mmCIF file of N, CA and C in Angstrom:
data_model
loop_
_atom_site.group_PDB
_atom_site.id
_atom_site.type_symbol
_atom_site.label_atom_id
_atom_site.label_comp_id
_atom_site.label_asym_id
_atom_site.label_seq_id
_atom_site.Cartn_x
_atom_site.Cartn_y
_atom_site.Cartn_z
ATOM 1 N N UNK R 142 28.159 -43.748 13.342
ATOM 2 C CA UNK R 142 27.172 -43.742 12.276
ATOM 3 C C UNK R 142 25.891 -43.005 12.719
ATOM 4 N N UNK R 143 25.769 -43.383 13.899
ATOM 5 C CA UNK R 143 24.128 -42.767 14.732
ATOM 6 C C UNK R 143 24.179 -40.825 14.177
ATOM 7 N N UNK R 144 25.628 -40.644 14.787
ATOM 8 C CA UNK R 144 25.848 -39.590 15.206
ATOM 9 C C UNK R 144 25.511 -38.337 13.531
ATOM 10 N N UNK R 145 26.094 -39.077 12.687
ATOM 11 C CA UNK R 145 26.621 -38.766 11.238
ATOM 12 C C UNK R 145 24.838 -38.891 10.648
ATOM 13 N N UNK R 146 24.203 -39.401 10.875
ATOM 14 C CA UNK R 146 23.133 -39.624 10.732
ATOM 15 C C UNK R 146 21.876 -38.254 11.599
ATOM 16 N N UNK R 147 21.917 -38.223 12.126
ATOM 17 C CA UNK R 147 21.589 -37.212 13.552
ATOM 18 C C UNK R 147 21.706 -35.863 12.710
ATOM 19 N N UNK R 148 23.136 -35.566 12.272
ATOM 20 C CA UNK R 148 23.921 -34.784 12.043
ATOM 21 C C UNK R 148 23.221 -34.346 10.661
ATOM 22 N N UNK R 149 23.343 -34.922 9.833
ATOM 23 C CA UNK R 149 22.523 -34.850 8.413
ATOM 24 C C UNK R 149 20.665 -34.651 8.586
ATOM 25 N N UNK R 150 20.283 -34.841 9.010
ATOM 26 C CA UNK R 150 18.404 -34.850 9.302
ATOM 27 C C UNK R 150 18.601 -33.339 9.818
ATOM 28 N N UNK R 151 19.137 -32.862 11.134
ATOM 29 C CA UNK R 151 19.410 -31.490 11.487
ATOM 30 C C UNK R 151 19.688 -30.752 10.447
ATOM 31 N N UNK R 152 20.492 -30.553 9.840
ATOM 32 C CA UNK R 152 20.974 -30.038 8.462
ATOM 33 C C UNK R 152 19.818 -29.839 7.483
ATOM 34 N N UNK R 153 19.151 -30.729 6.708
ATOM 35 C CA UNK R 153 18.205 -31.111 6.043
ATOM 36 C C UNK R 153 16.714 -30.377 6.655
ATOM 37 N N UNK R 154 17.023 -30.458 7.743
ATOM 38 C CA UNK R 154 15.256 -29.774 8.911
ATOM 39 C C UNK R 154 15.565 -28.379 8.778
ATOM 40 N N UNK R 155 16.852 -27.875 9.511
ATOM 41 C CA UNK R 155 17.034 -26.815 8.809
ATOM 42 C C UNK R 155 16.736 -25.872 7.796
ATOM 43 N N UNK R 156 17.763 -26.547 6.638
ATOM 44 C CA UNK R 156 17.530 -25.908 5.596
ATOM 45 C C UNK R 156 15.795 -25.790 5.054
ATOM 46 N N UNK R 157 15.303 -27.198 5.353
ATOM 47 C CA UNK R 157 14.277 -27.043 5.102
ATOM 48 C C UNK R 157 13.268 -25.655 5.976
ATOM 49 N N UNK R 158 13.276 -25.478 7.496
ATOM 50 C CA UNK R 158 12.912 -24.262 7.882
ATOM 51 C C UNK R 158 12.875 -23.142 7.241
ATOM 52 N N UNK R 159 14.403 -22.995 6.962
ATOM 53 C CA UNK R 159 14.719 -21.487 6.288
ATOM 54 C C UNK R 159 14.389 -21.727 4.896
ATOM 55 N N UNK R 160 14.442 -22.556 3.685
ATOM 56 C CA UNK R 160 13.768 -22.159 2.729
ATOM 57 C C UNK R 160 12.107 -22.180 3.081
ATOM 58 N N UNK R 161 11.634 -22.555 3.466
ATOM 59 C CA UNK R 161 10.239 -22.361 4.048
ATOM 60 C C UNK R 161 9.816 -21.068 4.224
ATOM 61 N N UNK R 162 10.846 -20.501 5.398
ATOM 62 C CA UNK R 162 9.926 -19.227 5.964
ATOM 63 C C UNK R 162 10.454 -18.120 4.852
ATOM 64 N N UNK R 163 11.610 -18.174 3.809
ATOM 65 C CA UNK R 163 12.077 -17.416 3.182
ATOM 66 C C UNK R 163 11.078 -17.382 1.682
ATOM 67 N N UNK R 164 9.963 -18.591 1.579
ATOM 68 C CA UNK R 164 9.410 -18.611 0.376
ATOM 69 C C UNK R 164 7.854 -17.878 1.337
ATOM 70 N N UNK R 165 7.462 -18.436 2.759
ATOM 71 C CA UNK R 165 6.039 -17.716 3.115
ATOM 72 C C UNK R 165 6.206 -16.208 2.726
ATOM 73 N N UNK R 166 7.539 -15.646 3.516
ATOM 74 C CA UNK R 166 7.800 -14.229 3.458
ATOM 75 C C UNK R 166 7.411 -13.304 1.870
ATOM 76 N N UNK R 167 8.007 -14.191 1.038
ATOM 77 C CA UNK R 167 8.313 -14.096 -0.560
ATOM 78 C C UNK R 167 6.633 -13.886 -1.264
ATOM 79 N N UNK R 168 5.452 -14.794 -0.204
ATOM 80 C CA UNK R 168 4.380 -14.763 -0.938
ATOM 81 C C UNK R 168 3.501 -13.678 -0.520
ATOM 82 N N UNK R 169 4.342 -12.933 0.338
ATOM 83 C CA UNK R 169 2.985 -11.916 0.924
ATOM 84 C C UNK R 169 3.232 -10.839 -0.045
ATOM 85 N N UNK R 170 2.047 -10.081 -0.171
ATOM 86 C CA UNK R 170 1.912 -9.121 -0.916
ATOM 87 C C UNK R 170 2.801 -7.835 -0.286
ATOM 88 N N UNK R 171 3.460 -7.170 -1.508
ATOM 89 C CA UNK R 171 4.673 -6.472 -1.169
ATOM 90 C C UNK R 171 4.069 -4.606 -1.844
ATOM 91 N N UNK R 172 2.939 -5.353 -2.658
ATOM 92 C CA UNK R 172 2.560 -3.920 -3.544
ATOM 93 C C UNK R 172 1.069 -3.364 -3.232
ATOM 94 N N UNK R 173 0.983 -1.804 -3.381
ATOM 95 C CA UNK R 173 -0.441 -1.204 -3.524
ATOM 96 C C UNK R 173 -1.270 -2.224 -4.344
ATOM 97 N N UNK R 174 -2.386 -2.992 -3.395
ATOM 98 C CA UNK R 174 -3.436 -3.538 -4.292
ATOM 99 C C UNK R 174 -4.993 -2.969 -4.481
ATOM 100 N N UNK R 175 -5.357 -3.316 -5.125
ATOM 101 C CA UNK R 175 -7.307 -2.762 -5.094
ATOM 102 C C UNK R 175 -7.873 -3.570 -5.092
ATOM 103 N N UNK R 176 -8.719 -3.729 -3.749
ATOM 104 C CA UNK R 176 -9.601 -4.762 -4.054
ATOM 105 C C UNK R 176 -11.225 -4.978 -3.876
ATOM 106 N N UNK R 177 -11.938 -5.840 -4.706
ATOM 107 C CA UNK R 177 -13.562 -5.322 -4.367
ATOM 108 C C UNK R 177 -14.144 -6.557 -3.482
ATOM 109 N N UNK R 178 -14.952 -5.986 -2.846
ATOM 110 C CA UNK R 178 -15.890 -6.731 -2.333
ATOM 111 C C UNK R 178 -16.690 -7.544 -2.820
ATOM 112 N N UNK R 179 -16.947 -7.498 -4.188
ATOM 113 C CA UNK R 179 -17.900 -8.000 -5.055
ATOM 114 C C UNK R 179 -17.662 -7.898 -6.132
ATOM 115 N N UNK R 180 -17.826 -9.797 -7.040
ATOM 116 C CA UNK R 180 -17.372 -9.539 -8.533
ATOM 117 C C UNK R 180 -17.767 -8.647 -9.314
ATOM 118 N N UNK R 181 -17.138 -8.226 -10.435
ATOM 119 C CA UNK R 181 -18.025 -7.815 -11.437
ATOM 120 C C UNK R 181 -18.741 -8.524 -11.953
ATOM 121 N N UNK R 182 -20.155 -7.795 -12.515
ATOM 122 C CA UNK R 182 -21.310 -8.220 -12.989
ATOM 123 C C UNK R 182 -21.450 -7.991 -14.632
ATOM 124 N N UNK R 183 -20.180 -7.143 -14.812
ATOM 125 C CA UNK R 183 -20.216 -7.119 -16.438
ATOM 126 C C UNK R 183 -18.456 -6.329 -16.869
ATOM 127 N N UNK R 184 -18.696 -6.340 -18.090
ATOM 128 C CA UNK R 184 -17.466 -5.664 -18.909
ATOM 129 C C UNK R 184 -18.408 -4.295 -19.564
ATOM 130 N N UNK R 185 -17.972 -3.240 -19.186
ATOM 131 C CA UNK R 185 -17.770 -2.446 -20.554
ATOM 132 C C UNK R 185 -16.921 -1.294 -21.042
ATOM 133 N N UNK R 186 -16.819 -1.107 -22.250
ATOM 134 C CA UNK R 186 -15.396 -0.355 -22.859
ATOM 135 C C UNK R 186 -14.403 -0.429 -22.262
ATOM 136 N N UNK R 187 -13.958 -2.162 -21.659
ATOM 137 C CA UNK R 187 -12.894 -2.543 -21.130
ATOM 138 C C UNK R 187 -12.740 -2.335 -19.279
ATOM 139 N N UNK R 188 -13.805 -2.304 -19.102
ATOM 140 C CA UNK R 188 -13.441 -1.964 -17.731
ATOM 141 C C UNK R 188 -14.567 -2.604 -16.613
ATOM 142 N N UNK R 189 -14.263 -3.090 -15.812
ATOM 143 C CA UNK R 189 -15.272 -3.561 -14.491
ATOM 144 C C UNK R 189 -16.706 -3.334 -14.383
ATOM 145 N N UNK R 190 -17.637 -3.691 -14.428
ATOM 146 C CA UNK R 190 -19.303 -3.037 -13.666
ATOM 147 C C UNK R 190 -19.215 -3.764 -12.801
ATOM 148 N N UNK R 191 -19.575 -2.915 -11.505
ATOM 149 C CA UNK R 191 -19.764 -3.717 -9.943
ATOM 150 C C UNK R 191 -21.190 -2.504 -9.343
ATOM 151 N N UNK R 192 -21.696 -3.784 -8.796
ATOM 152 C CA UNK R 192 -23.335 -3.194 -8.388
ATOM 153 C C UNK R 192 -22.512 -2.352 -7.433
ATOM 154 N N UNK R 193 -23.730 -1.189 -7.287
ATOM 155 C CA UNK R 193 -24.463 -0.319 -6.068
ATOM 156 C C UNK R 193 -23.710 -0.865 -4.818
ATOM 157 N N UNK R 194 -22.909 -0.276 -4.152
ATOM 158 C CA UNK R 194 -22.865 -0.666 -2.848
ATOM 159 C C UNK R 194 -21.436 -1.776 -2.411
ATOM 160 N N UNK R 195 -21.087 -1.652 -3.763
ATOM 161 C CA UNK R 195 -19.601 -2.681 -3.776
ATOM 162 C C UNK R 195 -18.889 -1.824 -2.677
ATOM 163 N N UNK R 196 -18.102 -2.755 -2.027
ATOM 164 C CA UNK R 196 -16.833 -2.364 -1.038
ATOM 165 C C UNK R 196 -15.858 -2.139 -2.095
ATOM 166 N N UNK R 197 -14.796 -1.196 -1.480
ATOM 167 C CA UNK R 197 -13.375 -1.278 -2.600
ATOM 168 C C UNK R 197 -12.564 -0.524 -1.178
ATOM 169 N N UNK R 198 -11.461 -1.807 -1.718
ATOM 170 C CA UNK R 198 -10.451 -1.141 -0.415
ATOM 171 C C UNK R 198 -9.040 -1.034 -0.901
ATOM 172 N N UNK R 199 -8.199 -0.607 -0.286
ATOM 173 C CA UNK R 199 -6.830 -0.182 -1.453
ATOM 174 C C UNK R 199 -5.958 -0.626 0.008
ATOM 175 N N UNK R 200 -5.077 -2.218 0.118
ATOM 176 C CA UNK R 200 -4.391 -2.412 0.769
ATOM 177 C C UNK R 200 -2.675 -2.272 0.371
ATOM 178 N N UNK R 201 -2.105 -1.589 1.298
ATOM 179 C CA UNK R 201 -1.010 -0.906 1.381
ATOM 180 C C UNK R 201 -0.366 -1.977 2.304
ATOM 181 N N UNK R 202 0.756 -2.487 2.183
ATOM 182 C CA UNK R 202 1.428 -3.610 2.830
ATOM 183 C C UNK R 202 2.683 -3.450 3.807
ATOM 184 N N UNK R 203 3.232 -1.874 2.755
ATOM 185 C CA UNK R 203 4.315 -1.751 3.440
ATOM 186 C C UNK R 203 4.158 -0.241 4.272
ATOM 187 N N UNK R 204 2.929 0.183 4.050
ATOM 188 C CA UNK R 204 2.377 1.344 5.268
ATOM 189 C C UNK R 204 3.196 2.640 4.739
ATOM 190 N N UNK R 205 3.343 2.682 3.072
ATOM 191 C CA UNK R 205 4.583 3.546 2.507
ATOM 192 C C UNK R 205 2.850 5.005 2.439
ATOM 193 N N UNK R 206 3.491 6.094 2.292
ATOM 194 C CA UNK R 206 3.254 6.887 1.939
ATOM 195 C C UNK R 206 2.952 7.376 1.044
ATOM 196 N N UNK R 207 1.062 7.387 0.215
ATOM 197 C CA UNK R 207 0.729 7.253 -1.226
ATOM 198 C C UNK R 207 -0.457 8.173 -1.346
ATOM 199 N N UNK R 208 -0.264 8.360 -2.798
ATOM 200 C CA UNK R 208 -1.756 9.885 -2.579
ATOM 201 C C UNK R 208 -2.352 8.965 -4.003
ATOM 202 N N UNK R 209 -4.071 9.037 -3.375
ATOM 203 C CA UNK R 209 -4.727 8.525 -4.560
ATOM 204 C C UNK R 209 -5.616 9.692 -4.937
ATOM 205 N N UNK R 210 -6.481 9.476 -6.044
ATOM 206 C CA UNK R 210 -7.550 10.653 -6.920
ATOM 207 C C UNK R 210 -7.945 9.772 -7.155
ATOM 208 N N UNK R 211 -9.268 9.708 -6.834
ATOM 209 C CA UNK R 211 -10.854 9.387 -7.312
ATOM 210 C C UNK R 211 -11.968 10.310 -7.666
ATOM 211 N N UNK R 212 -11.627 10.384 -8.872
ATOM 212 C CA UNK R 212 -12.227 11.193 -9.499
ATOM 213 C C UNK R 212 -11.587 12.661 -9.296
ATOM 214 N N UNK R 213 -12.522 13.196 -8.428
ATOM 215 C CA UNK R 213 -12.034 14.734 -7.810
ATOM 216 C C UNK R 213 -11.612 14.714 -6.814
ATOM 217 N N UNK R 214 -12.379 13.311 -6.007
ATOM 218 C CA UNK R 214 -11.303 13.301 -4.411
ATOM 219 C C UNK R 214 -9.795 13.333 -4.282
ATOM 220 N N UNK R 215 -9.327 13.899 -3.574
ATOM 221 C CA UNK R 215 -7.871 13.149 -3.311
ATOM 222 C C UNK R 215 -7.471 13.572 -2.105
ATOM 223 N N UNK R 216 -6.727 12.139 -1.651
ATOM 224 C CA UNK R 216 -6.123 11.799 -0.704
ATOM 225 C C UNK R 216 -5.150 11.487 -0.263
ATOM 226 N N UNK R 217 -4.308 11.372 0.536
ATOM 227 C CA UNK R 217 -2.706 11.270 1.060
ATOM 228 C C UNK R 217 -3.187 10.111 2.356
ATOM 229 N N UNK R 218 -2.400 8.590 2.166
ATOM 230 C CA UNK R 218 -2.655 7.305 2.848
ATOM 231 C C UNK R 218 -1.428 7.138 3.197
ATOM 232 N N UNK R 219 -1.567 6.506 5.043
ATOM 233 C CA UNK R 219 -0.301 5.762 5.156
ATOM 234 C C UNK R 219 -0.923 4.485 6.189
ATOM 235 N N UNK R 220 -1.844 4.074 6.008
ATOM 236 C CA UNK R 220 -2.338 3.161 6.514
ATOM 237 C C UNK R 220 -2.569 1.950 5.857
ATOM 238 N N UNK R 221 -2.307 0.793 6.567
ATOM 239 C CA UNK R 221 -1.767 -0.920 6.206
ATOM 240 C C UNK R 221 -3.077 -1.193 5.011
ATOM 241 N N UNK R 222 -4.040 -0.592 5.480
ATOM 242 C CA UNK R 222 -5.843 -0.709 4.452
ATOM 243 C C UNK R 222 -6.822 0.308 4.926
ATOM 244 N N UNK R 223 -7.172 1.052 3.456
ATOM 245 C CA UNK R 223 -8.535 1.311 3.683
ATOM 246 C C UNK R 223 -9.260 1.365 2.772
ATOM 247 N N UNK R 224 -10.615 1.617 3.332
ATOM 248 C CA UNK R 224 -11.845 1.118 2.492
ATOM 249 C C UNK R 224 -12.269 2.452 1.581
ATOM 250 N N UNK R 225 -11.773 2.640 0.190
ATOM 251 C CA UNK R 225 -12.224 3.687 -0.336
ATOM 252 C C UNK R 225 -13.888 4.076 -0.900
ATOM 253 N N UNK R 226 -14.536 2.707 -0.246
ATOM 254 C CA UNK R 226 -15.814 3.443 -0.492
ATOM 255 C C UNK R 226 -16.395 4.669 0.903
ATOM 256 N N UNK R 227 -15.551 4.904 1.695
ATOM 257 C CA UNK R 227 -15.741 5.763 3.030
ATOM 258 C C UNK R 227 -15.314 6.982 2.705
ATOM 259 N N UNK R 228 -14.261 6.770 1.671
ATOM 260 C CA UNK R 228 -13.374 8.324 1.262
ATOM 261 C C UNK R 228 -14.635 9.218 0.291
ATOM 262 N N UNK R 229 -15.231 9.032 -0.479
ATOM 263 C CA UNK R 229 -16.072 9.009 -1.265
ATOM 264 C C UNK R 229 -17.302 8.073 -1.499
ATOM 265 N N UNK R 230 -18.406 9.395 -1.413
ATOM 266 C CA UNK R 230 -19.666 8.050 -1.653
ATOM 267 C C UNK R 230 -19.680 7.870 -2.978
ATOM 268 N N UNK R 231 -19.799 6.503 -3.601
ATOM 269 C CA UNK R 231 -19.901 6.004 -4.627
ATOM 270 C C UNK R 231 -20.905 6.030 -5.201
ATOM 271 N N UNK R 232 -21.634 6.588 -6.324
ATOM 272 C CA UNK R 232 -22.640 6.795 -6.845
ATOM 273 C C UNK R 232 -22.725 6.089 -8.385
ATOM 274 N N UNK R 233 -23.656 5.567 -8.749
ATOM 275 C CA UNK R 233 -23.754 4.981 -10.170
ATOM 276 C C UNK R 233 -23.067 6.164 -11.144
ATOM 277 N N UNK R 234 -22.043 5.923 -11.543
ATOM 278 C CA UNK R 234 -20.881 6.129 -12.859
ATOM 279 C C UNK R 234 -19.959 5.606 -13.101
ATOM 280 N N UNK R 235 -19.036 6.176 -13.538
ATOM 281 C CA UNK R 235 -17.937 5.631 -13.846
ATOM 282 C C UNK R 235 -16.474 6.312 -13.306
ATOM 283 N N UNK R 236 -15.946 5.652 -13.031
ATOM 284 C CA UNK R 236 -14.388 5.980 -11.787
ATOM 285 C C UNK R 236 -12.794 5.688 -12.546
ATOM 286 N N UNK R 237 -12.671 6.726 -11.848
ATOM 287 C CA UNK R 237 -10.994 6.678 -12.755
ATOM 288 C C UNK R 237 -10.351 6.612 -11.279
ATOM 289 N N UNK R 238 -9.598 5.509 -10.893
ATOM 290 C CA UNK R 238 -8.564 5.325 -9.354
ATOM 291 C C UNK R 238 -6.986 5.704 -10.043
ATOM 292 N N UNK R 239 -6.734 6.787 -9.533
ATOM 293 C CA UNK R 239 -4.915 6.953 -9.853
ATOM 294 C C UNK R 239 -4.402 6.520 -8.565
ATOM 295 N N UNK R 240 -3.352 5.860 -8.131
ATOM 296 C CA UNK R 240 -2.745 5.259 -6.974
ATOM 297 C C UNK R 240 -1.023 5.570 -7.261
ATOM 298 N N UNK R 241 -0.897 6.771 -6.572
ATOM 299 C CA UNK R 241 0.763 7.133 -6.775
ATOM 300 C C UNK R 241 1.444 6.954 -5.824
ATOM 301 N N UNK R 242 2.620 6.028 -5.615
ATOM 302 C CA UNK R 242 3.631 5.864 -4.795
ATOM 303 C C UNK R 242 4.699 6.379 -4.923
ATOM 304 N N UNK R 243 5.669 6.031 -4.175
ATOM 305 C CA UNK R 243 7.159 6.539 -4.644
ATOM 306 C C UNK R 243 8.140 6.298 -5.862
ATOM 307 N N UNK R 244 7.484 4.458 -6.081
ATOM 308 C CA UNK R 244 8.005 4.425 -7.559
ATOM 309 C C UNK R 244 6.811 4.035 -8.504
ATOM 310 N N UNK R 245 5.831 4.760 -8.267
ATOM 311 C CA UNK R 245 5.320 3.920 -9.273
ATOM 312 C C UNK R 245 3.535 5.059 -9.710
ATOM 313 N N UNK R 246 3.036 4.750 -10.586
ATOM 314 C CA UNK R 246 1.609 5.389 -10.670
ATOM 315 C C UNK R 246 0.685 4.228 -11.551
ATOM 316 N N UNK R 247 -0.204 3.897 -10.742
ATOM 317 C CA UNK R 247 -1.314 2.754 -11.656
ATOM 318 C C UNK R 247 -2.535 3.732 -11.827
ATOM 319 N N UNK R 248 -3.213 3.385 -12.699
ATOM 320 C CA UNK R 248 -4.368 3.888 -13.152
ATOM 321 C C UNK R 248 -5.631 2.659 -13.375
ATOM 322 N N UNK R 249 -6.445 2.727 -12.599
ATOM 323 C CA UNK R 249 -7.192 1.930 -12.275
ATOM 324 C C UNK R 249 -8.828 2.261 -12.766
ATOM 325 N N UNK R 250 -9.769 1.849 -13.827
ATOM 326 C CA UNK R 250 -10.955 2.574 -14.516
ATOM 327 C C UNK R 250 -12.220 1.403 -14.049
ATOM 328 N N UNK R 251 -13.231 1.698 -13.343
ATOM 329 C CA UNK R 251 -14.627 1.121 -12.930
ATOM 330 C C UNK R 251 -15.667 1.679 -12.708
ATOM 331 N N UNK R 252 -16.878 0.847 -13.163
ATOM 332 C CA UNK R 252 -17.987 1.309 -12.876
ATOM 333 C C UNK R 252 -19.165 0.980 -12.602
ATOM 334 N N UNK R 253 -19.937 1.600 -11.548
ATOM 335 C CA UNK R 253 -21.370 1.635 -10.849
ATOM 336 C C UNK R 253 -22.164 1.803 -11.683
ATOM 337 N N UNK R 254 -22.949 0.560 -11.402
ATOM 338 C CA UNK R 254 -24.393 0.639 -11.500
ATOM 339 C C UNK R 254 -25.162 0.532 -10.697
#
């Protein structure tokens, strides 16, 4: 009985391990994200206002090979993150982010004040 007992908890710890590390794996971010340093401070014509001096960084997870346009800049990334306020100085207007991967193209619209 000890044994049959023993036998079942192992089993159970187990499974429990592997659905575990198979759901942490599941939660990490898998896609091109954008992200700011600082909330927005308003809406307009549908799109973000973030003060003067906001950080914005564009993390890449799987280190894939992606070309963005900001504005007129553009660039070719294969690095895990970077900070696209370094690529371009950010000046009070308004920003159009295209982010093209292998399968995919987002279009991303914000703006400085």
């Amino acid at each position: 009985m000890i044994k049959l007992v023993s036998i079942l908890i192992s089993v159970v710890s187990f499974n429990f391990v592997v659905s575990f590390g198979t759901t942490k794996a599941e939660n990490q971010p898998q896609d091109v994200e954008i992200q700011f340093g600082d909330k927005a401070v308003a809406i307009e014509s549908g799109q973000p206002v973030f003060n003067k001096g906001t950080k914005i960084w564009l993390s890449n997870p799987k280190k894939e090979e992606i070309k963005i346009f900001l504005n007129e800049a553009e660039k070719e990334i294969r690095s895990k993150k970077v900070e696209l306020s370094e690529i371009t100085k950010l000046d009070e207007g308004t920003y159009t982010l295209v982010v093209n991967t292998k399968n995919d193209e987002k279009v991303f619209g914000f703006t400085i004040q």
